[in-house]
Coordinates of N, CA and C in Angstrom, one line a residue:
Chain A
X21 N 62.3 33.6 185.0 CA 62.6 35.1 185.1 C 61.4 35.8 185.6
X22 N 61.7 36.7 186.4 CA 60.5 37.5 187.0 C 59.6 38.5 186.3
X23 N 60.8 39.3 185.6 CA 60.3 40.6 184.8 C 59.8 41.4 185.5
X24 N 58.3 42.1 185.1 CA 58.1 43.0 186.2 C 56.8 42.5 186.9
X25 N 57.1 42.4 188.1 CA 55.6 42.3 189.4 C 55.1 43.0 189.9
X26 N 53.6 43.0 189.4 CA 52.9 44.1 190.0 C 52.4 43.6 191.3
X27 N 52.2 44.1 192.5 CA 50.9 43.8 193.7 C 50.0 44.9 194.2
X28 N 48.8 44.9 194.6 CA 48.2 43.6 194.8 C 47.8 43.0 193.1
X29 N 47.4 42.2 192.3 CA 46.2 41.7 191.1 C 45.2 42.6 191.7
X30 N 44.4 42.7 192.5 CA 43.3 43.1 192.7 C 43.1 43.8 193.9
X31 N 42.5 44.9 194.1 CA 42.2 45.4 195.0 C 40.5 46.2 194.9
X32 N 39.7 46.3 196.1 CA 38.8 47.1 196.1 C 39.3 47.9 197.3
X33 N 39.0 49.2 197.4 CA 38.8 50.7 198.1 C 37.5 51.0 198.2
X34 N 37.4 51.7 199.3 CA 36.5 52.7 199.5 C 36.4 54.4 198.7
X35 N 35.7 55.4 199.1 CA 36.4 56.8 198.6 C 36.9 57.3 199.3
X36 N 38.0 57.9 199.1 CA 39.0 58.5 200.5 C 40.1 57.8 201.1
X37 N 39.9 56.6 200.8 CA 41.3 55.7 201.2 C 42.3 56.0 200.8
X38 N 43.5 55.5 200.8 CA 44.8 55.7 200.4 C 45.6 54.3 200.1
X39 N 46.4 54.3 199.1 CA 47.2 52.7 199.0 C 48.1 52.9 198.4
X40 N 48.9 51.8 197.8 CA 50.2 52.1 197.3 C 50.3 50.2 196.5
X41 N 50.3 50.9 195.0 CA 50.4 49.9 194.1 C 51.8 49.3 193.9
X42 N 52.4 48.2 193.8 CA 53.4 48.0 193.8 C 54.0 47.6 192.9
X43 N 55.0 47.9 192.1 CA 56.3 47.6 191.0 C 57.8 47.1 191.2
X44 N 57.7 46.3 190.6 CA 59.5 45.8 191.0 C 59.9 44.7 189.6
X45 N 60.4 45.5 189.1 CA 61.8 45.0 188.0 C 63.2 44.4 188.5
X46 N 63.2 43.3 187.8 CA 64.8 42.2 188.0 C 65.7 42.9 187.0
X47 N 65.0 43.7 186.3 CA 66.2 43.7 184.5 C 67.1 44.7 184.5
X48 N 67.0 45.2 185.9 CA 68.1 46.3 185.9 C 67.6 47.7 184.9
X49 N 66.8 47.8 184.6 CA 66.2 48.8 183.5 C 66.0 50.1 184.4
X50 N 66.0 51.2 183.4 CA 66.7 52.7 184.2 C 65.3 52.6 183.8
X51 N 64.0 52.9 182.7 CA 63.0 53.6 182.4 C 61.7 52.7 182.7
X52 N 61.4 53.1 183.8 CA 60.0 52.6 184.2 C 58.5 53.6 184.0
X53 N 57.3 53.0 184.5 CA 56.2 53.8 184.2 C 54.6 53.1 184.3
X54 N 53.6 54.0 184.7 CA 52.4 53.8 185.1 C 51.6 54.2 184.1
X55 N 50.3 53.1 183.5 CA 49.7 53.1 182.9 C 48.1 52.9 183.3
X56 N 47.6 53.5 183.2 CA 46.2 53.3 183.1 C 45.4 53.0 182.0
X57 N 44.6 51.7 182.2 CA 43.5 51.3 181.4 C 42.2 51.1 181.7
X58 N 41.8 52.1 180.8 CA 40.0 52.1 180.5 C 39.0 51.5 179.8
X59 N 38.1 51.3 179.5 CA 37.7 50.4 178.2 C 37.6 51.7 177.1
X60 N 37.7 51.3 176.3 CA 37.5 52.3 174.6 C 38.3 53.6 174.9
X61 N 39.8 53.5 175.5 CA 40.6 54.5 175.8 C 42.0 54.3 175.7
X62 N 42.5 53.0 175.2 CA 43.6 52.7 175.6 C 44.4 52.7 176.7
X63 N 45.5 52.7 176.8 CA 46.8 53.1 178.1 C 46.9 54.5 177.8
X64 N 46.7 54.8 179.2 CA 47.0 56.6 179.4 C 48.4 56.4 180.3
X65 N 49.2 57.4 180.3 CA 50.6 57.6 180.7 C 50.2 58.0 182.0
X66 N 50.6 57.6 183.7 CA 50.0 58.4 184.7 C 51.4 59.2 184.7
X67 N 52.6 58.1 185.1 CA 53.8 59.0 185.7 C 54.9 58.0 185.3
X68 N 56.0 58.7 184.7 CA 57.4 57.5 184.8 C 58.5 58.1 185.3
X69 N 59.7 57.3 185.0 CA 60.9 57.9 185.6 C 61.9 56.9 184.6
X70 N 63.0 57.8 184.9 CA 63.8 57.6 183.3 C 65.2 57.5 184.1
X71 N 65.1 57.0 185.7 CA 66.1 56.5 186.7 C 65.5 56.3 187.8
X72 N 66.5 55.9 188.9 CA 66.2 56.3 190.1 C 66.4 57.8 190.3
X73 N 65.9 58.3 191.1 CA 65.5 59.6 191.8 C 64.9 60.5 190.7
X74 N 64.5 60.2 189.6 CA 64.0 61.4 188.4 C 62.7 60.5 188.3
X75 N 61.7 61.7 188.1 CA 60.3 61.0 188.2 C 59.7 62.3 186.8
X76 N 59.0 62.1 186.1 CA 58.0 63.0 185.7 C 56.2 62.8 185.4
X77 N 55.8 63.7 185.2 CA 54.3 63.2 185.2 C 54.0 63.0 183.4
X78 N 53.0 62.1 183.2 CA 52.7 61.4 181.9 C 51.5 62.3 182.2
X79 N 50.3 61.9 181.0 CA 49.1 62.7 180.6 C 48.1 62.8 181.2
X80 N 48.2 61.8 182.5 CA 46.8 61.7 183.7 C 47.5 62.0 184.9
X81 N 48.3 62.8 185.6 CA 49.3 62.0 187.4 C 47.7 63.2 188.2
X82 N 47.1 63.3 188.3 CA 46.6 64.2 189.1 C 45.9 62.9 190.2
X83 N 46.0 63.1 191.3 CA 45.6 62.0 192.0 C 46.5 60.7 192.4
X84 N 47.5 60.7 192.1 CA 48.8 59.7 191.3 C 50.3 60.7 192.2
X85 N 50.9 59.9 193.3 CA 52.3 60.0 193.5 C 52.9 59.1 192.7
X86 N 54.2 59.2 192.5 CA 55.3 57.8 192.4 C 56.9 58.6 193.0
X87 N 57.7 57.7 193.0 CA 59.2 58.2 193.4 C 59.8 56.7 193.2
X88 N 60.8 57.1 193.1 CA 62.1 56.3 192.6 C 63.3 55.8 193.3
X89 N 62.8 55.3 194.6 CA 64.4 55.6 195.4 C 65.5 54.4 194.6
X90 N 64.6 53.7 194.2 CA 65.9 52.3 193.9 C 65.6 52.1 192.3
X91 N 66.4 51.8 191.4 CA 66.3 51.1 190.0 C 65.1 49.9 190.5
X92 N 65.0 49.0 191.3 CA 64.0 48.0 190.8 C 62.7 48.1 191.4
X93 N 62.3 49.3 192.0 CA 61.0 49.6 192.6 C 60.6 50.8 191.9
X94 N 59.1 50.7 191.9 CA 58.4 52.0 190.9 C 56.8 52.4 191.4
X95 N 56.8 52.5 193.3 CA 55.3 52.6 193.4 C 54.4 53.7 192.3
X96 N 53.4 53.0 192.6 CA 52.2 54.2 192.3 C 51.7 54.6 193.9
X97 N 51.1 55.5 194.2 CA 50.1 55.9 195.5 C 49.3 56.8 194.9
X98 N 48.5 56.2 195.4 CA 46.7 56.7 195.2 C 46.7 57.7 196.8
X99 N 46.3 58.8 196.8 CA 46.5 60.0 197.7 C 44.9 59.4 198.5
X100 N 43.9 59.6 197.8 CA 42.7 60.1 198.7 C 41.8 59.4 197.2
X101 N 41.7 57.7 197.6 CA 41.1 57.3 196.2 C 39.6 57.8 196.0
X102 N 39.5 57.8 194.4 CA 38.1 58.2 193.6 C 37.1 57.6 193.1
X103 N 36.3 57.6 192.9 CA 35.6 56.2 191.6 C 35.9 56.5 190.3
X104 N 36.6 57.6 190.1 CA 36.9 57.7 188.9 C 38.3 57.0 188.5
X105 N 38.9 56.4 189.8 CA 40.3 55.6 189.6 C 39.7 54.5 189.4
X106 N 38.8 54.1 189.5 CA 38.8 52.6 189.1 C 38.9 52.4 187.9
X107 N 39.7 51.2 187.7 CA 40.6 51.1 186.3 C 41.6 49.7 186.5
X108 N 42.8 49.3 185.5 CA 43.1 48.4 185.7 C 44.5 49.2 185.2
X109 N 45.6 49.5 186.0 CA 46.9 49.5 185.7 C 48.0 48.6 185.9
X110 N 48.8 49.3 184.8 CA 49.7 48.4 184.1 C 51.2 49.2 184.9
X111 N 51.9 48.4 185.1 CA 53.5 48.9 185.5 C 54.4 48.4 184.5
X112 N 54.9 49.1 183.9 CA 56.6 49.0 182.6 C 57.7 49.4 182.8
X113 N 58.7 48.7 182.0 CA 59.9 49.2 182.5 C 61.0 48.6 181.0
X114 N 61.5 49.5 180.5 CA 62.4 49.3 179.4 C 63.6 49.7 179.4
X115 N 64.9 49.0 178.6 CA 66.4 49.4 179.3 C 66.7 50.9 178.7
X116 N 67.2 51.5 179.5 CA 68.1 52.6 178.8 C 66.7 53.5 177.9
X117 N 65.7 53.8 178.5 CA 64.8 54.8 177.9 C 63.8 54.0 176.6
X118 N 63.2 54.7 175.8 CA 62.5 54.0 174.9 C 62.9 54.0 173.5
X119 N 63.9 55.3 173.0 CA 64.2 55.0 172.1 C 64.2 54.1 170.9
X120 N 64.6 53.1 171.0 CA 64.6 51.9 170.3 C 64.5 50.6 171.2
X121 N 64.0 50.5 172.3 CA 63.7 49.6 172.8 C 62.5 49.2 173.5
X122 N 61.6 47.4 173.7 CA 60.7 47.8 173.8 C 60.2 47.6 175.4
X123 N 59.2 48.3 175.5 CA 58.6 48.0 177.3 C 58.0 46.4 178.0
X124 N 58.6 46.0 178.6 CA 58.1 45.0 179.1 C 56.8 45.4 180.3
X125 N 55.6 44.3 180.3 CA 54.6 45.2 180.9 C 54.5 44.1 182.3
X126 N 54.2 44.5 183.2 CA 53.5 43.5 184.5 C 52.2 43.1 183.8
X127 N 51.4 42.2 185.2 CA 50.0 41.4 184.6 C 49.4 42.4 185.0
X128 N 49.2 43.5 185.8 CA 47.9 44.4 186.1 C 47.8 44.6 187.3
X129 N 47.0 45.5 187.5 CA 46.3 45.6 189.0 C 44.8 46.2 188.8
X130 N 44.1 45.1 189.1 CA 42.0 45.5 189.1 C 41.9 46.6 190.3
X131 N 41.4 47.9 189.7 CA 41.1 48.5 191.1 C 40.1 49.1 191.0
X132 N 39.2 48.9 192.2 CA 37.7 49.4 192.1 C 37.8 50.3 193.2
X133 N 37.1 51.0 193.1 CA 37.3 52.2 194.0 C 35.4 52.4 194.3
X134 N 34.7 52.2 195.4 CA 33.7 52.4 195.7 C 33.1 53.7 196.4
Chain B
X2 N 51.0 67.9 170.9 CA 50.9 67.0 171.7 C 50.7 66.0 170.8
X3 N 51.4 64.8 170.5 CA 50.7 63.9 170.3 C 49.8 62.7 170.3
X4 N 49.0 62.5 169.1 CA 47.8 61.9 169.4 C 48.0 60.8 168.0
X5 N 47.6 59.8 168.7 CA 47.6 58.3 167.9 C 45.8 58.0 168.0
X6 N 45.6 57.2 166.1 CA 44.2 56.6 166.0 C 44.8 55.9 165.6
X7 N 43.4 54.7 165.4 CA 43.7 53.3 164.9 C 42.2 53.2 164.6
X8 N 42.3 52.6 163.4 CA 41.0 52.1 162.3 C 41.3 50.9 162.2
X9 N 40.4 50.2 161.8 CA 39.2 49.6 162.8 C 39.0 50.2 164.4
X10 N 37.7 50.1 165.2 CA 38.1 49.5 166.3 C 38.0 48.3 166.6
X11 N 37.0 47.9 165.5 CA 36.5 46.5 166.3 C 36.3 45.8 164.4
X12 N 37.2 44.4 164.7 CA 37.5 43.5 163.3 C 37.0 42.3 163.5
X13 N 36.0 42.0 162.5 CA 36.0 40.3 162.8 C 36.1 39.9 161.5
X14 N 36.9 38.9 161.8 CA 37.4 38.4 160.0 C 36.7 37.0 160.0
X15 N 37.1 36.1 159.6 CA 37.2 34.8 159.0 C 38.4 34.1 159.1
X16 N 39.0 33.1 159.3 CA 39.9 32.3 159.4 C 40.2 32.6 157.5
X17 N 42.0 32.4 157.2 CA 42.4 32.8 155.9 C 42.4 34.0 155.3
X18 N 41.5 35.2 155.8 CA 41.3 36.2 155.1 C 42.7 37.2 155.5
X19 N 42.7 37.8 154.7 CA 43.8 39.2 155.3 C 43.0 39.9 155.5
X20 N 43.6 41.2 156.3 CA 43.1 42.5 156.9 C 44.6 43.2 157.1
X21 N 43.8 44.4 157.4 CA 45.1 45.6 157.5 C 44.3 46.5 158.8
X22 N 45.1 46.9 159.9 CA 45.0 47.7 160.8 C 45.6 48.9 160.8
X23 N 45.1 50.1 161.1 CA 45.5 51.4 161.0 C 46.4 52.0 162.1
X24 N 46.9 53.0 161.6 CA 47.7 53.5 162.4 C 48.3 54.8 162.4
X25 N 47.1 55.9 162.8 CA 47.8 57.4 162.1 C 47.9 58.3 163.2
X26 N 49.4 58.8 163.2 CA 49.7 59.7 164.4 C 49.5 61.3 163.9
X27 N 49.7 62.3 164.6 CA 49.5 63.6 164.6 C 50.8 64.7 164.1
X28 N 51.3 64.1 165.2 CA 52.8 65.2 164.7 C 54.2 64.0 165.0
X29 N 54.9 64.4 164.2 CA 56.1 63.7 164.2 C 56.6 62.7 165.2
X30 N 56.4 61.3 165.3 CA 56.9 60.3 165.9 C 57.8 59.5 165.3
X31 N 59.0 59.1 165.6 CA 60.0 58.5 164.8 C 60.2 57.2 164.9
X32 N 59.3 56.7 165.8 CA 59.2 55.3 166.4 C 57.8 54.9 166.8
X33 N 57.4 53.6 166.2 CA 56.3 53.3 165.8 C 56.5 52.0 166.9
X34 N 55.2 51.7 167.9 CA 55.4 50.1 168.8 C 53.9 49.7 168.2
X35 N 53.7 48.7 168.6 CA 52.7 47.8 168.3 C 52.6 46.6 169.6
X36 N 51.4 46.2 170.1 CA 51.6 45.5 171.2 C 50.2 44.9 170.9
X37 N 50.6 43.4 171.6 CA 48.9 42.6 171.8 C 48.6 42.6 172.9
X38 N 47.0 42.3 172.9 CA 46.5 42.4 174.7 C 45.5 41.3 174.4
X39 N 46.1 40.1 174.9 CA 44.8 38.9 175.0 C 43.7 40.0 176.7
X40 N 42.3 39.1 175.8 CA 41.5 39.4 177.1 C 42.1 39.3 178.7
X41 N 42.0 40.3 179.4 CA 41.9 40.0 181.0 C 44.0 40.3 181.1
X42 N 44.6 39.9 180.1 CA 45.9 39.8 180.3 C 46.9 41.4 179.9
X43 N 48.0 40.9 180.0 CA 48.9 42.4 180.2 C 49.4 42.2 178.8
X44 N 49.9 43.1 178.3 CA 50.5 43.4 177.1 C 51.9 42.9 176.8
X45 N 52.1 42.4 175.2 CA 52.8 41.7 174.9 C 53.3 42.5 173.6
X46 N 54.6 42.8 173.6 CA 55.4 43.6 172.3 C 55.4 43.0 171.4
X47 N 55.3 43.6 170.3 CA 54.7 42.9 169.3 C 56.3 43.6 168.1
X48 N 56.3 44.8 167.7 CA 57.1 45.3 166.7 C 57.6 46.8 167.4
X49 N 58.9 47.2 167.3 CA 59.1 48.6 167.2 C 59.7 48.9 165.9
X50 N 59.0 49.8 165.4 CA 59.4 49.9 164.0 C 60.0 51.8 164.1
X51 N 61.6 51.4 163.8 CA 62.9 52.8 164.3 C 62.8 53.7 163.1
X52 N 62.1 53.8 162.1 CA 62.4 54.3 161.1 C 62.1 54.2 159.4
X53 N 61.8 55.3 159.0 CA 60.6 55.2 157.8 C 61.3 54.3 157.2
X54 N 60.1 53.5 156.3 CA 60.2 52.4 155.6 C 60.2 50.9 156.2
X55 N 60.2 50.9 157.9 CA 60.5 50.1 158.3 C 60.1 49.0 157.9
X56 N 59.9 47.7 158.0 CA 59.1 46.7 157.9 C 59.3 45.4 158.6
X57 N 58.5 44.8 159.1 CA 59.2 43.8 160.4 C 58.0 43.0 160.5
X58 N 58.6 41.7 160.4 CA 57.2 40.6 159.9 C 57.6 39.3 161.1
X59 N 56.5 38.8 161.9 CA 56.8 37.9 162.6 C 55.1 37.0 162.6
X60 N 55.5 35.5 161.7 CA 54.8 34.8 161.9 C 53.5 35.5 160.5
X61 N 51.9 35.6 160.8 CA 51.2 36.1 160.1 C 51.1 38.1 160.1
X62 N 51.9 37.9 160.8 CA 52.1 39.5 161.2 C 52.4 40.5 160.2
X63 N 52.7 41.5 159.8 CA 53.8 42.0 159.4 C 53.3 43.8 159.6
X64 N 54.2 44.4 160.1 CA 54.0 45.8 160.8 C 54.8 46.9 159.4
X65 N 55.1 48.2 159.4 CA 55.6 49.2 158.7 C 55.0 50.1 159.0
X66 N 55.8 51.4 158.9 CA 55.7 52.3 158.9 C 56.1 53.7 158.2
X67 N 55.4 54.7 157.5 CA 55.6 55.7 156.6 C 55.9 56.6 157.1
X68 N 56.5 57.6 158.1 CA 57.0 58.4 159.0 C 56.3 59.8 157.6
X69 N 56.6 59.9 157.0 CA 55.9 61.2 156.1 C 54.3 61.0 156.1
X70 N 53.6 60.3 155.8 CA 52.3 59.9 156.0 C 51.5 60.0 157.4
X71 N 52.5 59.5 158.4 CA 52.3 59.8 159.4 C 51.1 58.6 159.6
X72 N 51.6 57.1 158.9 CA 51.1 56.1 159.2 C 52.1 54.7 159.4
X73 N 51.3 54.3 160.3 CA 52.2 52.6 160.5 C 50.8 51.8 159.8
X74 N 50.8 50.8 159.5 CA 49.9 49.4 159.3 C 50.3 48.0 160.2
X75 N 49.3 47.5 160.6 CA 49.5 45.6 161.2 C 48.8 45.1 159.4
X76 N 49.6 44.2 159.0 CA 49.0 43.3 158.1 C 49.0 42.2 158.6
X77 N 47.5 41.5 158.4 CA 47.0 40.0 159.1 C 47.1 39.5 158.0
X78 N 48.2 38.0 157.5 CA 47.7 37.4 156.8 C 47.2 36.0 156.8
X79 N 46.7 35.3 155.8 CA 45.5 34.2 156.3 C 45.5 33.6 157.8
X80 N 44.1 35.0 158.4 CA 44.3 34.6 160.3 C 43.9 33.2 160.6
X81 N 44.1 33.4 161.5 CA 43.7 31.9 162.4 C 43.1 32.6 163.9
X82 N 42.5 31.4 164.4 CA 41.8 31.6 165.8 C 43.0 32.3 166.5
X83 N 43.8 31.9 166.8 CA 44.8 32.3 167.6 C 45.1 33.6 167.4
X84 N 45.2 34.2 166.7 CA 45.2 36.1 166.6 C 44.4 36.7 167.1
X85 N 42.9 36.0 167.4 CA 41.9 37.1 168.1 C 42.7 37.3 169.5
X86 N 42.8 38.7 169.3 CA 43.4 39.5 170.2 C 42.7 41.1 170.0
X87 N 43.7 42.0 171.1 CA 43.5 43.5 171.0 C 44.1 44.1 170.5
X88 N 44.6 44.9 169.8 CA 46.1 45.4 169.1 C 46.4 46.5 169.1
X89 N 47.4 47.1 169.9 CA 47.6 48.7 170.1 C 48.7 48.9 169.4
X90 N 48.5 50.5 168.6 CA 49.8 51.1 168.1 C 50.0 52.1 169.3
X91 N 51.4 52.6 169.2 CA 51.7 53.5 169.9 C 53.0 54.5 169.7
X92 N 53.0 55.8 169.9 CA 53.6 56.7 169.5 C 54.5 57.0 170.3
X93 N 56.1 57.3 170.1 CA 57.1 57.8 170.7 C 57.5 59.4 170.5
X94 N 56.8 59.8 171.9 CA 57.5 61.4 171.8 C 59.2 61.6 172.6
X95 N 59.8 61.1 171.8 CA 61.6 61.5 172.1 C 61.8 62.8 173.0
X96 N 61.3 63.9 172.9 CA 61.4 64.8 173.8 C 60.9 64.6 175.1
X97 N 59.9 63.9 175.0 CA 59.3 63.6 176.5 C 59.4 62.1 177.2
X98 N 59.9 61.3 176.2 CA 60.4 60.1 176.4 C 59.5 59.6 177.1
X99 N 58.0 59.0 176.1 CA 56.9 58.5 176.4 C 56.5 57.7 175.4
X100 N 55.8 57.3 175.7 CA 54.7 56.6 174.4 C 53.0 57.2 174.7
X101 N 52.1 57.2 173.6 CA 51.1 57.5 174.0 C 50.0 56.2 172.9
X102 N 49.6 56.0 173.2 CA 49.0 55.1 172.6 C 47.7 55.1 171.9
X103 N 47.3 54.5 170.9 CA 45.7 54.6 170.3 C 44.6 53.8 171.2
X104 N 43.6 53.6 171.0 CA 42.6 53.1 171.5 C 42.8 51.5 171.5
X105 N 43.5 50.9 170.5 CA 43.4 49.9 170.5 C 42.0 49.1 169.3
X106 N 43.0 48.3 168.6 CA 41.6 47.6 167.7 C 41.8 45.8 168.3
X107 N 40.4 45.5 168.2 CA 39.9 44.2 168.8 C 39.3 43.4 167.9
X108 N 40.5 42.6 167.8 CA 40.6 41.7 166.7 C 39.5 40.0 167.0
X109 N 38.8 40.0 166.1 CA 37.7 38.8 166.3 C 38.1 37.9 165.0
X110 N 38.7 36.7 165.0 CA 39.1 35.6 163.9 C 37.8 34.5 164.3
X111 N 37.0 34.2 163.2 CA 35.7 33.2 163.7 C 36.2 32.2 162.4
X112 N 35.7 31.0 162.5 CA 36.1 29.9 161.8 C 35.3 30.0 161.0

């Protein structure tokens, strides 16, 4: 089983670049979402969506697109990257919202931003 | 808004001992998650706990939560190597249909 795949594992940037992190779920799951990890910060919420075509912003999206055209895809896009993005994000996705159910996570994406 | 801590951040026990991990949120969350993070790796669900009193025990584990206190616990009982890990709680805001998560405690089991 696939679960969820993130691409690239790793990437380095420049400042000012632009890219697009990639998400793709098999489980048919309506509620996906972007996480950022820092050291001594936990997961910060960037942006999720609670279907296709419904997106909203979590506690960090400044710097941060996403859109939802299909249930099994969930980019992130980095606009005009920072050093302050470098970080290691996480892509999730859980059925039918969170309520009572729980998030399955992808392995990560290393991103260094120079 | 709320806001999740976790006490300890950083545990190192002994092989056999128990421990208890903290878990105190801000304003009302009805749903309590818990998740492990080995080094370098992605997160692994550990307990959602739906509702006060919960209690849900898997292996040395066992999770609960007091929705009035406005506390969950991880109880470690006699660890082993294999539990050093990272351990996040994390809070469900139902209106915003999110989680927000604590810092995370970093669990050290030495022989």
């Amino acid at each position: 089983n696939a679960g969820v795949t993130q691409t690239p594992k790793f990437q380095v940037l420049k400042t000012g670049q632009s890219m697009t992190l990639q998400c793709a779920q098999d489980m048919n799951h309506e509620y996906m979402s972007w996480y950022r990890q820092d050291p001594g910060m936990g997961l910060r919420l960037i942006h999720y969506s609670v279907g296709a075509g419904i997106t909203d912003q979590g506690e960090v999206p400044n710097g941060y697109n996403v859109s939802r055209s299909t249930t099994e895809d969930f980019p992130l896009r980095l606009l005009s990257a920072a050093p302050s993005q470098t970080s290691v994000y996480f892509c999730a996705s859980s059925p039918q919202g969170l309520a009572k159910n729980i998030q399955y996570f992808g392995a990560g994406t290393r991103l260094s931003v120079l | 808004e709320l806001k999740v801590e976790q006490n300890p951040l950083f545990l190192s026990m002994q092989e056999g001992k128990n421990y208890t991990i903290y878990c105190n949120y801000s304003t009302t969350s009805d749903r309590l998650y818990w998740y492990r993070q080995d080094p370098g790796k992605s997160l692994e669900s550990l307990f959602v706990l739906l509702s006060n009193g919960a209690v849900k025990q898997e292996g040395r584990l066992m999770a609960s939560l007091d929705t009035k206190a406005r506390l969950s616990t991880l109880h470690i009982t006699a660890a082993v190597h294999d539990l050093s890990a990272t351990y996040f709680c994390a809070g469900y805001t139902g209106t915003a249909s999110k989680l927000t998560f604590g810092t995370g405690t970093r669990l050290q089991v030495t022989l």
